[in-house]
Amino acid sequence: MSQELFESMAQSIIDGDSDVAVELANKAIAAGVDPLAAITDGFVRGVNQVGESFARGEAFLPELVMAGEAMKAAVATLEPEMQKRGTQRQMLGKVVLATVEGDIHEIGKTLVGTMLSASGFEVSDMGVDVSAAKILAKVKEVGADLVGLSALLTTTMVKQKEVIDVLDKEGLRRKVKVMVGGAPVTREWVQKIEADGYSEDAIGAVAVAKQLVGAA
Amino acid sequence: MITERPAIEPIQTDFRLKFATDEQLDMLQEATLRILEEVGVKFPSEKTLRIFSEHGAHVDKDTQIVKIPRQLVMKALSTVPRYFKLGARDPACDLQLQENVTYFCSDGCGVETIDFETRQRRPSCKEDVGKMAHIADYLSAMSFSWPMVSAQDYGTTAPLHEMDASWNNTVKHVQSETIMGEKPCQYAVEMAKVLTGSAEELRRRPVFSLTVCTIAPLVQDKEGIEGALVLAEAGVPVGFLAMPTLGTTAPATLPGAYVVGDAEIISAIVLMQLAHPGAPVFHSMMHAWADPRSGNYISYSQNSGGRYIVVDMAHHWNIPSFGGAYGTDSPVAGNWQSAAEVALDPFLIGLAGAEFVTGMGLSNTYTLLYPESIILDADIYHRARYQLMRQDISPETLALEVIAAVGPGGHFLAQKHTRQHMRASLKPAINHEVGPDGKYRDPVEAARDKVAWIIKNYQPEPLEEAKRKELIRILSAADRELGGGRK
C-alpha cells in the first residue's frame, strides 16, 4: 500500500496539485505511515522528477512552481504529525532570501525560494526591498547557513556587496555562505564582490546551494 | 525513422491590406491594356502567332509582335478560373486555392549548393533536389515544393529529373520552374499521369504545375510559351512570372516596371485562355533593380513593396496571384542581411492575400543553396503566420479571476490557469532551442542540426515501386530523345 501511496504522492507533485498532495498526506497520517518516509520516498521524488524535467527543457516554470507549492502544502500537512512523533525532517540548511534594498523585483527570488524549499532547505523569504541591516538581523535570528540575494537592476546590485560587507564586519562571513542572482549578475560580478555562489536560474540555484552546504 | 509528416500549416487570415487604391489599380490596368493594344508583345512562336491571329489579335509575322485589342483581352480573361486545386501525391496534401489562405513553397532554381557534409561550394545536382524535397515534405511551412536547385548532372533533361527527384521525396504538390518546350512538357505530363493514374485525374487533381518566366521587356520565350500550352491543354496549372529590372529591362520607375511585367503576364494568360478556355493559370511578378553603379542585379532594396502591390494587380484582373517572397541577395546564409531582406515578405504577402507564394531557402539572389536556410526561412514564415492569426480574446484568455486572485504585487506562476496556458502561449522560435549548457543555441547551428535530424530520422512516404519504375522508364525515353541523362 505504501509504495502505491508514495507513487501517488510523487505524481501529485508532478501534477502540481496541492489539493491531492494534502489529501494524500492526510491519508498517510491516518494509515500510520511515517511522515518522514512520506516526504522522502513520496513527495520529494516528485520534486526531483519535475526539477530534472525542467532542466531538460520539458517542464515549464508554472509546473515547477506548482510542484513547489504542492510540496509545501504536503509538508505543512505532515508537520504536526512529525511534531507529535518527536521527529523532524532532516533539512539541508537554513536559507535567508531577500531582494536587496531599493529593488522590488520579486519573481526570481520567489522561484529560488520555492525550489530551495521543495528541495529540503528551510527558507526564510524576507520579500523585497530589504536592507542589509534587516538581513543581518534575520541571519542571526534563524542561524542561517546561506543568504540568497536577488537584484534585477544594475543600480541595486551594488547592495549585494553591502550585505556581504555587513556579514563580514559581524564576523559571520565564514559561517554564512552568500548566493547572488538576478538579470545583471554575472560570474565576474560574483568574483568581484566575493560572493560564494551564483546561478542563472532557480534549478541551478538549488545545485549551488547544495554544493555550498556540502550536500551535493 | 519516423514517417509521420507534420500537417501543412498555411497562412490563414482575414486581415487584409491593399497596397494600391482601386483608382491606382485601374490606372495600372489601363496602362497594361494600352501596352497590349499599342506596343504589343513579341511571341517568337509560329504556333502562338497562329492562335492569336485566329482570334482577331493584330499579328505582325515579320516582327512576331502581337497587339491585342482590349475587348479580346477582357473576353479571354473572363474564362480564367479564380480558384483551382493543386493536387498532390497524397490527396491529404491537395491544396484548394481560396480566399484568406496563402500557401508557401520552397525557392528555386539555384545552381550551386553548399554541400551539407563538406560545406564546400559546388554545382547543384539531382541528389540535392531530392534531399531538399525530403526536407520540404517534413516542414509544415512548406505547403508544396519547388525543386530548389538544378539537377545539373542530368543535362538537357534536368527539369524532368528534378520532378522525378521531387516526386520520390515528397507527397506534396510539386511546381516546376524549369520545364521548357513542348516535348519536355509532354514528358512531364506523362510522368504526372503515372502518379494520378489517368489524364482525367490529372486534370482534376494536377500533381504538378509550372511557372514560366517571361522575358522583359515584352517578349515571351518560345520554349516556355509553347510548353505552357501543352500543360494548359492537359489541365495542369501554369503561371507566368515576369521579372522586370528597373532601369535596364524596364523603366526606372516602379509603376513602369509593373505594367511592363503585367503586359507580359496578361498576354501569356490571354493566349492560354484563347487556346484552352478555363485553363488554370496564375499571375506572378518579381521586379528587381539594376545597381546604377554597376548594373548588378538587386532583388531587395529598401523600397521592395512591389512584391506586394503585384498581388493586388493580379486580383484586380480576377486572376490568382502567385506571390514572390524570399530569395535574399545575401551570399551568406544566417546573417543580418539574409533575415532583414526577407523578414517582411511572408507577413505582407499574407496580408496582400496572395493565393500561393514562392519561396523559401535560397541565398545569393535565388542561386545558392545552404540547406539550413530553409529552416531559417521557415522560422520567419511561422512568425508571420502567427502574427496574422486573430487572437482569442475571451473570458478564459482575459483571465480576470486569476488577475483578481493574484492581485497587485504577486505573481502568476502558481496559478492553475498559468500552468494550463503557459506552454502554448509561447511559440518557440529557432533561436529558443536550448543547448547542453542551458543557454540558447545559435539559430544557424540549430537550423543545421534540424536539417541533419530530418534527413536522418524522417522517411517520406516512398513512391510505389511500380510508379517509381515507370517514371524511370519515361525518363530514359526522354533522355534518349532529348539528349539528356546522367553526365
XYZ file of C-alpha atoms in Angstrom:
703
model
C 0.000 0.000 0.000
C 2.808 2.398 0.954
C 4.577 2.002 -2.362
C 1.411 2.797 -4.238
C 0.759 5.747 -1.931
C 4.302 7.046 -2.395
C 3.904 6.901 -6.134
C 0.630 8.829 -5.954
C 2.380 11.383 -3.761
C 5.172 11.849 -6.298
C 2.558 12.142 -9.038
C 0.608 14.804 -7.122
C 3.776 16.919 -7.052
C 4.435 16.300 -10.744
C 0.836 17.356 -11.431
C 1.334 20.399 -9.210
C -1.912 19.528 -7.452
C -1.778 20.888 -3.892
C -5.261 19.551 -3.035
C -4.350 15.990 -3.942
C -0.968 16.301 -2.201
C -2.679 17.404 1.036
C -5.254 14.633 0.690
C -2.508 12.032 0.292
C -0.575 13.458 3.248
C -3.692 13.105 5.416
C -4.235 9.600 4.086
C -0.669 8.723 5.083
C -1.198 10.084 8.611
C -4.427 8.116 9.002
C -2.718 4.946 7.812
C 0.149 5.439 10.254
C 2.758 5.949 7.554
C 5.954 7.589 8.828
C 5.633 11.238 7.719
C 9.361 11.426 7.033
C 9.111 8.441 4.712
C 6.118 10.083 3.034
C 8.269 13.107 2.303
C 11.462 11.346 1.300
C 10.052 8.341 -0.553
C 6.950 10.049 -1.860
C 6.743 13.778 -2.387
C 10.467 14.531 -2.823
C 10.711 12.063 -5.700
C 8.088 14.106 -7.494
C 10.041 17.317 -6.892
C 13.217 15.736 -8.202
C 11.450 14.490 -11.292
C 9.970 17.903 -12.095
C 13.389 19.503 -11.496
C 15.068 17.087 -13.875
C 12.415 17.549 -16.491
C 12.724 21.346 -16.163
C 16.477 21.059 -16.631
C 15.847 19.070 -19.837
C 13.569 21.851 -21.079
C 10.468 19.660 -20.883
C 8.733 21.141 -17.852
C 7.873 24.835 -17.791
C 8.053 27.373 -14.996
C 4.450 27.072 -13.783
C 4.890 23.311 -13.462
C 7.996 23.938 -11.395
C 6.335 26.470 -9.137
C 3.161 24.480 -8.727
C 5.226 21.424 -7.831
C 6.956 23.548 -5.196
C 3.639 24.831 -3.882
C 2.190 21.317 -3.712
C 5.313 20.164 -1.853
C 4.952 22.993 0.620
C 1.304 22.128 1.234
C 2.108 18.436 1.751
C 4.926 19.164 4.194
C 2.738 21.614 6.141
C 0.109 18.888 6.477
C 2.666 16.363 7.707
C 4.435 18.711 10.139
C 2.019 18.343 13.128
C 2.341 14.577 12.856
C 6.139 14.868 12.834
C 5.995 17.046 15.927
C 3.691 14.530 17.612
C 6.180 11.774 16.876
C 9.055 13.933 18.015
C 10.733 13.595 14.623
C 11.718 16.259 12.235
C 12.682 16.403 8.672
C 16.405 16.493 8.081
C 16.839 19.839 6.389
C 19.751 20.604 4.113
C 20.268 24.051 5.586
C 18.703 27.311 6.578
C 18.441 29.978 3.950
C 17.596 33.657 4.267
C 16.360 35.048 0.963
C 15.748 38.659 0.020
C 15.618 41.106 -2.828
C 18.051 43.823 -1.833
C 17.219 47.331 -0.706
C 15.816 49.653 -3.368
C 14.680 46.772 -5.579
C 11.128 45.471 -5.628
C 11.540 42.712 -8.222
C 10.353 39.526 -6.672
C 9.703 36.725 -9.095
C 13.231 35.325 -9.480
C 13.833 35.309 -5.762
C 10.435 33.696 -5.126
C 11.184 30.966 -7.633
C 14.502 30.232 -5.982
C 12.742 30.143 -2.596
C 10.118 27.732 -3.867
C 12.704 25.408 -5.342
C 15.015 25.527 -2.331
C 12.122 24.845 -0.044
C 10.899 21.967 -2.182
C 14.408 20.549 -2.256
C 14.746 20.362 1.529
C 16.049 23.753 2.627
C 14.385 25.757 5.368
C 13.739 29.064 3.684
C 13.057 32.432 5.294
C 11.865 34.633 2.462
C 12.108 38.264 3.575
C 10.463 39.664 0.459
C 11.649 42.716 -1.460
C 13.461 45.980 -0.718
C 15.212 44.578 2.346
C 18.077 46.491 3.940
C 21.423 44.923 4.809
C 20.742 45.531 8.485
C 17.453 43.641 8.386
C 19.049 40.760 6.508
C 21.817 40.588 9.100
C 19.260 40.505 11.916
C 17.392 37.656 10.225
C 20.581 35.701 9.630
C 21.344 35.890 13.334
C 17.770 35.100 14.334
C 17.442 31.881 12.349
C 21.088 30.860 12.427
C 21.269 30.861 8.644
C 23.761 28.772 6.686
C 23.051 30.593 3.449
C 21.941 34.004 2.297
C 20.420 34.433 -1.132
C 20.391 37.951 -2.521
C 18.448 38.996 -5.583
C 18.748 42.188 -7.629
C 17.339 42.974 -11.048
C 18.848 46.391 -11.585
C 22.398 47.466 -12.187
C 21.680 50.254 -9.731
C 20.649 47.875 -6.925
C 23.071 45.022 -7.455
C 25.683 47.021 -5.527
C 23.570 46.354 -2.432
C 24.549 42.687 -2.692
C 28.092 43.769 -1.933
C 26.817 45.831 1.010
C 25.228 42.746 2.608
C 28.437 40.783 2.166
C 30.380 43.606 3.832
C 27.968 43.705 6.773
C 28.239 39.939 7.271
C 31.993 40.261 7.078
C 32.034 43.019 9.663
C 29.998 40.880 12.062
C 32.429 38.010 11.649
C 29.741 35.807 10.028
C 31.278 35.530 6.606
C 32.949 32.164 7.183
C 29.843 30.550 8.583
C 27.294 32.078 6.245
C 27.634 31.483 2.532
C 26.224 34.058 0.146
C 24.500 33.295 -3.164
C 23.579 36.086 -5.522
C 21.320 36.230 -8.542
C 19.355 38.472 -10.871
C 19.477 39.505 -14.503
C 22.500 41.849 -14.305
C 24.574 39.474 -12.171
C 27.499 37.856 -13.960
C 30.249 35.476 -12.933
C 32.646 38.414 -12.999
C 30.406 40.346 -10.607
C 30.267 37.354 -8.268
C 34.050 37.243 -8.183
C 34.325 40.970 -7.728
C 32.072 41.104 -4.661
C 33.462 37.813 -3.376
C 30.141 36.026 -3.176
C 30.192 32.236 -2.822
C 27.739 31.157 -5.437
C 25.595 32.244 -8.366
C 23.136 30.733 -10.747
C 21.203 31.929 -13.748
C 18.037 30.079 -12.810
C 16.163 28.520 -9.915
C 17.142 24.923 -10.629
C 20.781 25.912 -10.876
C 20.390 27.762 -7.572
C 19.364 24.534 -5.836
C 22.508 22.810 -7.092
C 24.677 25.733 -5.965
C 23.012 25.835 -2.546
C 23.507 22.100 -2.080
C 27.140 22.480 -3.000
C 27.633 25.365 -0.575
C 26.204 23.417 2.376
C 28.131 20.288 1.417
C 25.024 18.343 0.453
C 25.742 17.947 -3.228
C 12.883 6.542 -38.596
C 9.623 8.377 -38.282
C 7.150 8.536 -41.118
C 4.526 10.827 -39.659
C 4.547 14.085 -41.556
C 3.630 17.286 -39.694
C 0.437 18.754 -41.139
C 0.728 21.605 -43.636
C 0.207 24.957 -41.916
C -0.703 27.649 -44.476
C -1.125 31.284 -43.546
C -4.798 31.717 -42.744
C -6.001 35.212 -42.075
C -8.909 37.507 -42.663
C -6.679 40.544 -42.133
C -6.255 42.306 -45.442
C -4.080 45.152 -46.654
C -4.359 46.709 -50.085
C -1.156 48.212 -51.373
C -2.889 50.284 -54.044
C -6.245 52.011 -54.251
C -8.830 50.878 -56.767
C -8.152 54.058 -58.719
C -4.419 53.276 -58.869
C -5.147 49.689 -59.872
C -7.418 50.966 -62.644
C -4.562 53.185 -63.850
C -2.140 50.272 -63.861
C -4.636 48.061 -65.682
C -5.358 50.756 -68.250
C -1.628 51.151 -68.869
C -1.251 47.399 -69.404
C -4.194 47.387 -71.809
C -2.630 50.243 -73.757
C 0.726 48.434 -73.967
C -1.032 45.305 -75.209
C -3.015 47.296 -77.786
C -0.452 49.834 -78.898
C 3.026 48.402 -78.266
C 2.373 44.678 -78.275
C 4.310 41.689 -77.025
C 6.686 39.547 -79.038
C 5.729 35.876 -79.369
C 8.587 34.147 -81.257
C 6.477 31.102 -81.983
C 4.535 30.335 -85.159
C 2.059 28.261 -83.241
C 1.152 31.051 -80.820
C 1.014 33.685 -83.564
C -1.494 31.485 -85.373
C -3.697 31.221 -82.299
C -3.671 34.981 -81.778
C -4.382 35.562 -85.446
C -7.342 33.180 -85.418
C -8.873 35.069 -82.503
C -8.562 38.531 -84.037
C -5.375 39.883 -82.485
C -3.113 42.009 -84.687
C -0.167 39.824 -85.569
C 2.924 41.086 -87.389
C 4.534 37.931 -88.742
C 7.819 39.685 -89.509
C 8.397 41.172 -86.079
C 6.368 38.445 -84.307
C 4.740 41.194 -82.291
C 1.150 40.658 -81.247
C -1.109 43.583 -80.435
C -4.205 42.545 -78.534
C -7.357 44.692 -78.555
C -8.695 45.293 -75.076
C -12.008 43.618 -75.876
C -10.141 40.437 -76.760
C -8.079 40.681 -73.577
C -11.142 41.053 -71.381
C -13.039 38.314 -73.204
C -10.134 35.888 -72.836
C -9.650 36.712 -69.158
C -13.316 36.082 -68.452
C -12.669 32.338 -68.616
C -9.824 32.344 -66.076
C -10.812 30.268 -63.035
C -10.472 32.447 -59.929
C -9.591 29.463 -57.756
C -8.443 25.944 -58.559
C -6.894 22.935 -56.923
C -3.250 21.900 -56.773
C -3.214 18.129 -56.412
C -0.597 16.149 -54.546
C 0.735 12.596 -54.481
C -1.083 12.241 -51.175
C -4.625 13.649 -51.603
C -4.443 14.825 -47.970
C -1.904 17.376 -49.223
C -4.103 18.703 -52.056
C -4.281 22.496 -51.900
C -7.554 24.222 -52.745
C -6.794 27.835 -53.612
C -9.233 30.016 -51.713
C -9.763 33.363 -50.094
C -7.933 34.068 -46.830
C -5.475 31.184 -47.246
C -1.894 31.531 -48.534
C 0.235 28.504 -49.320
C 4.032 28.794 -49.405
C 6.713 26.675 -51.031
C 10.467 26.424 -51.288
C 12.570 28.554 -53.632
C 14.180 27.602 -56.937
C 16.063 27.104 -59.044
C 19.547 27.532 -57.654
C 22.666 26.424 -59.428
C 25.108 25.986 -56.567
C 24.981 24.133 -53.285
C 26.931 24.496 -50.094
C 27.422 20.778 -49.583
C 25.810 19.866 -46.281
C 28.546 17.427 -45.301
C 31.720 19.071 -46.635
C 30.493 22.717 -46.508
C 32.185 23.176 -49.878
C 30.504 25.244 -52.587
C 29.810 23.115 -55.680
C 27.423 22.884 -58.642
C 23.988 21.588 -57.672
C 22.835 18.084 -58.590
C 19.770 15.831 -58.660
C 20.584 14.428 -55.241
C 20.304 17.941 -53.791
C 16.838 18.281 -55.300
C 15.723 15.035 -53.666
C 17.247 15.925 -50.325
C 15.553 19.319 -50.211
C 12.195 17.834 -51.282
C 12.632 15.342 -48.434
C 13.107 18.245 -46.010
C 10.219 20.237 -47.515
C 7.999 17.188 -47.133
C 8.562 17.349 -43.378
C 8.200 21.092 -42.877
C 4.726 22.371 -42.040
C 5.644 25.756 -43.548
C 6.006 24.112 -46.937
C 2.553 23.582 -48.445
C 4.145 22.472 -51.708
C 7.573 22.079 -53.155
C 9.709 23.692 -55.828
C 12.795 21.810 -56.988
C 15.246 24.070 -55.176
C 18.267 23.611 -57.393
C 19.036 22.437 -60.876
C 19.841 18.764 -61.478
C 22.892 19.854 -63.431
C 24.260 16.323 -63.562
C 21.451 15.424 -65.997
C 21.977 17.893 -68.823
C 19.087 18.871 -71.079
C 16.553 16.697 -69.257
C 17.489 18.115 -65.854
C 13.995 19.654 -65.361
C 12.347 16.241 -65.714
C 14.875 14.696 -63.351
C 14.108 17.472 -60.887
C 10.454 16.383 -60.975
C 11.494 12.754 -60.524
C 13.674 13.605 -57.528
C 10.862 15.682 -56.036
C 8.105 13.108 -56.509
C 10.324 10.444 -54.988
C 10.828 12.514 -51.861
C 7.632 14.405 -51.190
C 3.945 13.623 -51.261
C 3.150 17.332 -51.599
C 2.308 19.235 -54.772
C 5.387 19.948 -56.899
C 5.739 23.045 -59.016
C 8.440 23.221 -61.655
C 10.001 26.443 -62.786
C 12.345 24.927 -65.340
C 10.443 22.655 -67.731
C 10.538 24.356 -71.116
C 9.349 23.286 -74.550
C 6.606 21.109 -75.943
C 8.448 17.798 -75.745
C 9.698 18.148 -72.169
C 6.229 19.295 -71.106
C 4.675 16.297 -72.820
C 7.070 14.035 -70.917
C 6.198 15.833 -67.682
C 2.506 15.223 -68.321
C 3.254 11.538 -68.987
C 5.140 11.327 -65.710
C 2.336 13.068 -63.831
C -0.213 10.650 -65.286
C 1.792 7.812 -63.762
C 1.136 9.380 -60.389
C -2.538 10.176 -60.905
C -3.409 7.086 -62.932
C -5.187 8.926 -65.751
C -5.378 12.145 -67.754
C -8.806 12.870 -66.232
C -7.490 12.519 -62.712
C -4.508 14.738 -63.591
C -6.943 17.423 -64.753
C -8.995 17.001 -61.582
C -6.064 16.918 -59.171
C -2.973 18.186 -61.042
C 0.012 16.859 -59.075
C 2.274 19.436 -60.601
C 2.162 22.919 -62.010
C 4.605 25.132 -63.832
C 5.870 28.660 -63.558
C 7.170 30.082 -66.821
C 9.382 33.147 -66.861
C 8.616 35.823 -69.419
C 11.411 37.889 -70.925
C 11.491 41.586 -70.157
C 10.711 43.785 -71.858
C 7.605 42.423 -73.542
C 8.865 39.161 -75.006
C 7.779 35.572 -74.486
C 10.174 32.689 -74.520
C 9.371 30.341 -77.425
C 10.048 27.158 -75.477
C 8.387 28.485 -72.355
C 5.154 29.579 -74.007
C 4.821 26.505 -76.254
C 5.422 24.223 -73.267
C 2.831 26.147 -71.287
C 0.239 25.455 -73.997
C 0.872 21.717 -73.625
C 0.213 21.928 -69.895
C -2.831 24.182 -70.253
C -4.320 21.614 -72.609
C -3.744 18.891 -70.018
C -5.363 20.982 -67.277
C -2.076 21.460 -65.465
C -1.922 24.921 -63.834
C 0.573 27.213 -65.472
C 1.640 30.646 -64.359
C 3.724 33.424 -65.794
C 6.412 35.120 -63.800
C 7.664 38.480 -65.003
C 10.946 39.740 -63.629
C 11.365 43.305 -64.905
C 14.571 45.011 -63.856
C 14.232 48.733 -63.225
C 16.491 50.784 -65.414
C 17.556 48.016 -67.778
C 14.715 45.777 -68.944
C 12.028 48.064 -67.574
C 11.557 51.767 -66.917
C 13.406 53.039 -63.864
C 10.103 53.780 -62.163
C 8.254 51.097 -60.235
C 4.823 51.557 -61.895
C 6.516 51.496 -65.308
C 8.149 48.205 -64.397
C 4.868 46.820 -63.076
C 2.996 47.462 -66.296
C 5.770 46.055 -68.490
C 5.710 42.882 -66.385
C 1.920 42.850 -66.261
C 1.633 43.106 -70.045
C 3.954 40.114 -70.421
C 1.911 38.063 -67.948
C -1.511 39.079 -69.247
C -0.557 38.457 -72.881
C 0.530 34.917 -71.990
C -2.596 34.276 -69.948
C -4.769 35.574 -72.797
C -3.042 33.103 -75.108
C -3.718 30.198 -72.725
C -7.396 31.132 -72.459
C -7.804 31.598 -76.214
C -6.283 28.170 -76.826
C -7.803 26.377 -73.834
C -10.610 28.388 -72.217
C -10.860 27.756 -68.498
C -7.268 26.527 -68.171
C -5.968 27.146 -64.643
C -3.441 29.986 -64.783
C -1.767 32.358 -62.365
C -0.066 35.736 -62.268
C 3.354 36.371 -60.750
C 5.889 39.190 -60.730
C 9.193 39.794 -59.011
C 10.806 43.022 -60.047
C 14.424 43.910 -59.371
C 16.787 46.801 -59.766
C 19.966 47.250 -61.728
C 22.501 48.783 -59.380
C 23.038 52.175 -61.039
C 26.745 51.982 -60.210
C 27.446 48.557 -61.650
C 24.354 47.028 -63.247
C 24.370 44.338 -60.571
C 21.051 42.626 -60.042
C 19.429 43.712 -56.786
C 16.225 41.973 -55.819
C 15.864 43.606 -52.407
C 16.160 47.314 -51.764
C 14.625 49.446 -49.064
C 11.580 50.018 -51.298
C 10.677 46.450 -52.151
C 6.927 46.973 -51.822
C 6.402 45.961 -55.424
C 6.384 42.368 -54.245
C 3.034 43.050 -52.585
C 1.328 45.502 -54.910
C 1.517 42.956 -57.732
C -0.783 40.714 -55.700
C -3.398 43.477 -55.860
C -2.776 43.813 -59.587
C -3.431 40.097 -60.166
C -6.614 40.230 -58.140
C -7.760 43.339 -59.983
C -7.694 41.172 -63.114
C -9.544 38.470 -61.132
C -6.610 36.103 -61.521
C -4.955 34.067 -58.732
C -1.712 35.595 -57.539
C 1.468 33.615 -57.095
C 3.489 35.874 -54.821
C 7.242 36.229 -54.918
C 8.832 36.156 -51.481
C 12.260 35.383 -50.094
C 15.445 34.813 -52.094
C 17.837 37.157 -50.336
C 20.685 38.813 -52.194
C 22.960 37.873 -49.307
C 25.660 35.435 -50.418
C 25.813 34.098 -46.874
C 23.045 32.308 -45.003
C 22.031 33.202 -41.490
C 23.362 36.738 -41.326
C 21.664 40.078 -40.799
C 21.084 40.759 -44.490
C 19.574 37.351 -45.193
C 16.945 37.891 -42.500
C 16.349 41.633 -42.858
C 15.657 41.497 -46.583
C 13.020 38.808 -46.414
C 11.561 39.238 -42.938
C 8.527 41.261 -44.055
C 7.751 39.123 -47.083
C 5.527 36.368 -45.692
C 3.748 38.838 -43.450
C 2.983 41.400 -46.129
C 2.254 38.888 -48.891
C -0.073 37.128 -46.445
C -1.767 40.468 -45.777
C -1.984 41.154 -49.504
C -3.780 37.825 -49.845
C -1.697 36.018 -52.471
C -3.145 32.557 -53.002
C 0.264 30.888 -53.090
C 3.815 32.040 -52.789
C 7.389 31.090 -53.551
C 9.835 30.533 -51.989
C 11.988 29.744 -49.010
C 15.578 28.679 -48.752
C 17.889 30.220 -51.363
C 20.588 32.848 -50.971
C 22.673 34.925 -53.350
C 19.603 36.080 -55.311
C 17.927 32.702 -55.894
C 21.137 30.963 -56.934
C 22.815 29.411 -53.913
C 21.529 26.683 -51.615
C 22.544 26.476 -47.996
C 20.328 23.596 -46.846
C 19.873 25.175 -43.402
C 18.372 28.331 -44.937
C 15.060 26.581 -45.494
C 14.758 26.106 -41.731
C 15.648 29.740 -41.035
C 13.200 30.992 -43.672
C 10.505 28.662 -42.347
C 11.043 30.208 -38.919
C 10.407 33.662 -40.388
C 7.338 32.238 -42.138
C 5.830 30.944 -38.912
C 6.363 34.313 -37.244
C 4.207 35.859 -39.970
C 1.691 33.044 -39.752
C 1.135 33.551 -36.060
C 1.055 37.323 -36.332
C -1.683 37.113 -38.937
C -3.922 34.921 -36.773
C -6.828 36.523 -34.979
C -6.176 36.393 -31.251
C -8.566 34.674 -28.899
C -9.968 37.371 -26.638
C -12.453 35.660 -24.373
C -13.273 35.352 -20.654
C -10.814 32.447 -20.449
C -7.944 34.387 -22.031
C -8.773 37.650 -20.251
C -8.222 35.725 -17.008
C -9.882 38.344 -14.835
C -10.496 35.910 -11.987
C -6.849 34.945 -11.955
C -5.757 38.581 -12.030
C -8.034 39.263 -9.049
C -6.733 36.217 -7.195
C -3.105 37.289 -7.591
C -3.704 40.989 -7.016
C -1.117 43.750 -7.119
C 2.471 42.726 -6.459
C 2.052 38.977 -6.619
C 2.919 36.532 -9.392
C 1.052 34.176 -11.657
C 3.361 31.192 -11.661
C 1.448 29.237 -9.063
C -1.893 29.602 -10.826
C -3.519 26.598 -12.489
C -4.566 28.940 -15.298
C -0.893 29.768 -15.925
C 0.047 26.124 -15.963
C -2.763 25.400 -18.345
C -1.869 28.154 -20.821
C 1.826 28.953 -20.465
C 3.121 26.050 -22.531
C 1.038 27.014 -25.537
C 1.290 30.762 -25.120
C 4.916 30.909 -26.200
C 5.522 29.722 -29.734
C 9.218 28.965 -29.599
C 11.353 30.221 -32.472
C 14.504 28.551 -33.804
C 16.548 30.788 -31.503
C 14.799 29.365 -28.443
C 16.416 25.977 -28.638
C 18.434 25.344 -25.514
C 21.843 23.718 -25.703
C 23.506 21.369 -23.234
C 24.974 24.357 -21.399
C 21.456 25.644 -20.722
C 21.951 28.633 -22.990
C 20.017 29.482 -26.149
C 21.720 27.985 -29.157
C 22.986 29.841 -32.181
C 19.966 29.663 -34.539
C 22.051 28.849 -37.601
C 23.621 25.891 -35.827
C 20.209 24.802 -34.610
C 18.941 25.028 -38.207
C 21.822 22.868 -39.451
C 21.073 20.298 -36.788
C 17.424 20.281 -37.768
C 18.335 19.568 -41.389
C 20.553 16.695 -40.244
C 17.814 15.441 -37.941
C 15.162 15.425 -40.682
C 17.429 13.618 -43.130
C 18.411 11.040 -40.547
C 15.116 10.494 -38.784
C 12.291 11.245 -41.204
C 11.312 8.946 -44.017
C 8.940 10.496 -46.563
C 6.332 8.089 -47.856
C 8.081 6.283 -50.706
C 6.625 6.277 -54.174
C 5.117 2.899 -55.049
C 7.733 0.709 -56.720
C 5.733 0.275 -59.944
C 5.276 4.029 -60.300
C 8.919 4.682 -59.484
C 9.979 2.264 -62.229
C 7.532 3.764 -64.700
C 8.967 7.229 -64.055
C 12.454 5.833 -64.713
C 11.210 4.323 -67.971
C 9.733 7.633 -69.145
C 12.867 9.489 -68.075
C 15.051 7.089 -70.038
C 12.939 7.690 -73.116
C 13.192 11.457 -72.566
C 16.944 11.209 -72.059
C 17.272 9.317 -75.332
C 15.025 11.607 -77.349
C 16.175 14.900 -75.888
C 19.819 14.040 -75.374
C 19.821 14.274 -71.609
C 20.707 11.853 -68.832
C 23.410 11.370 -66.238
C 26.564 13.225 -67.245
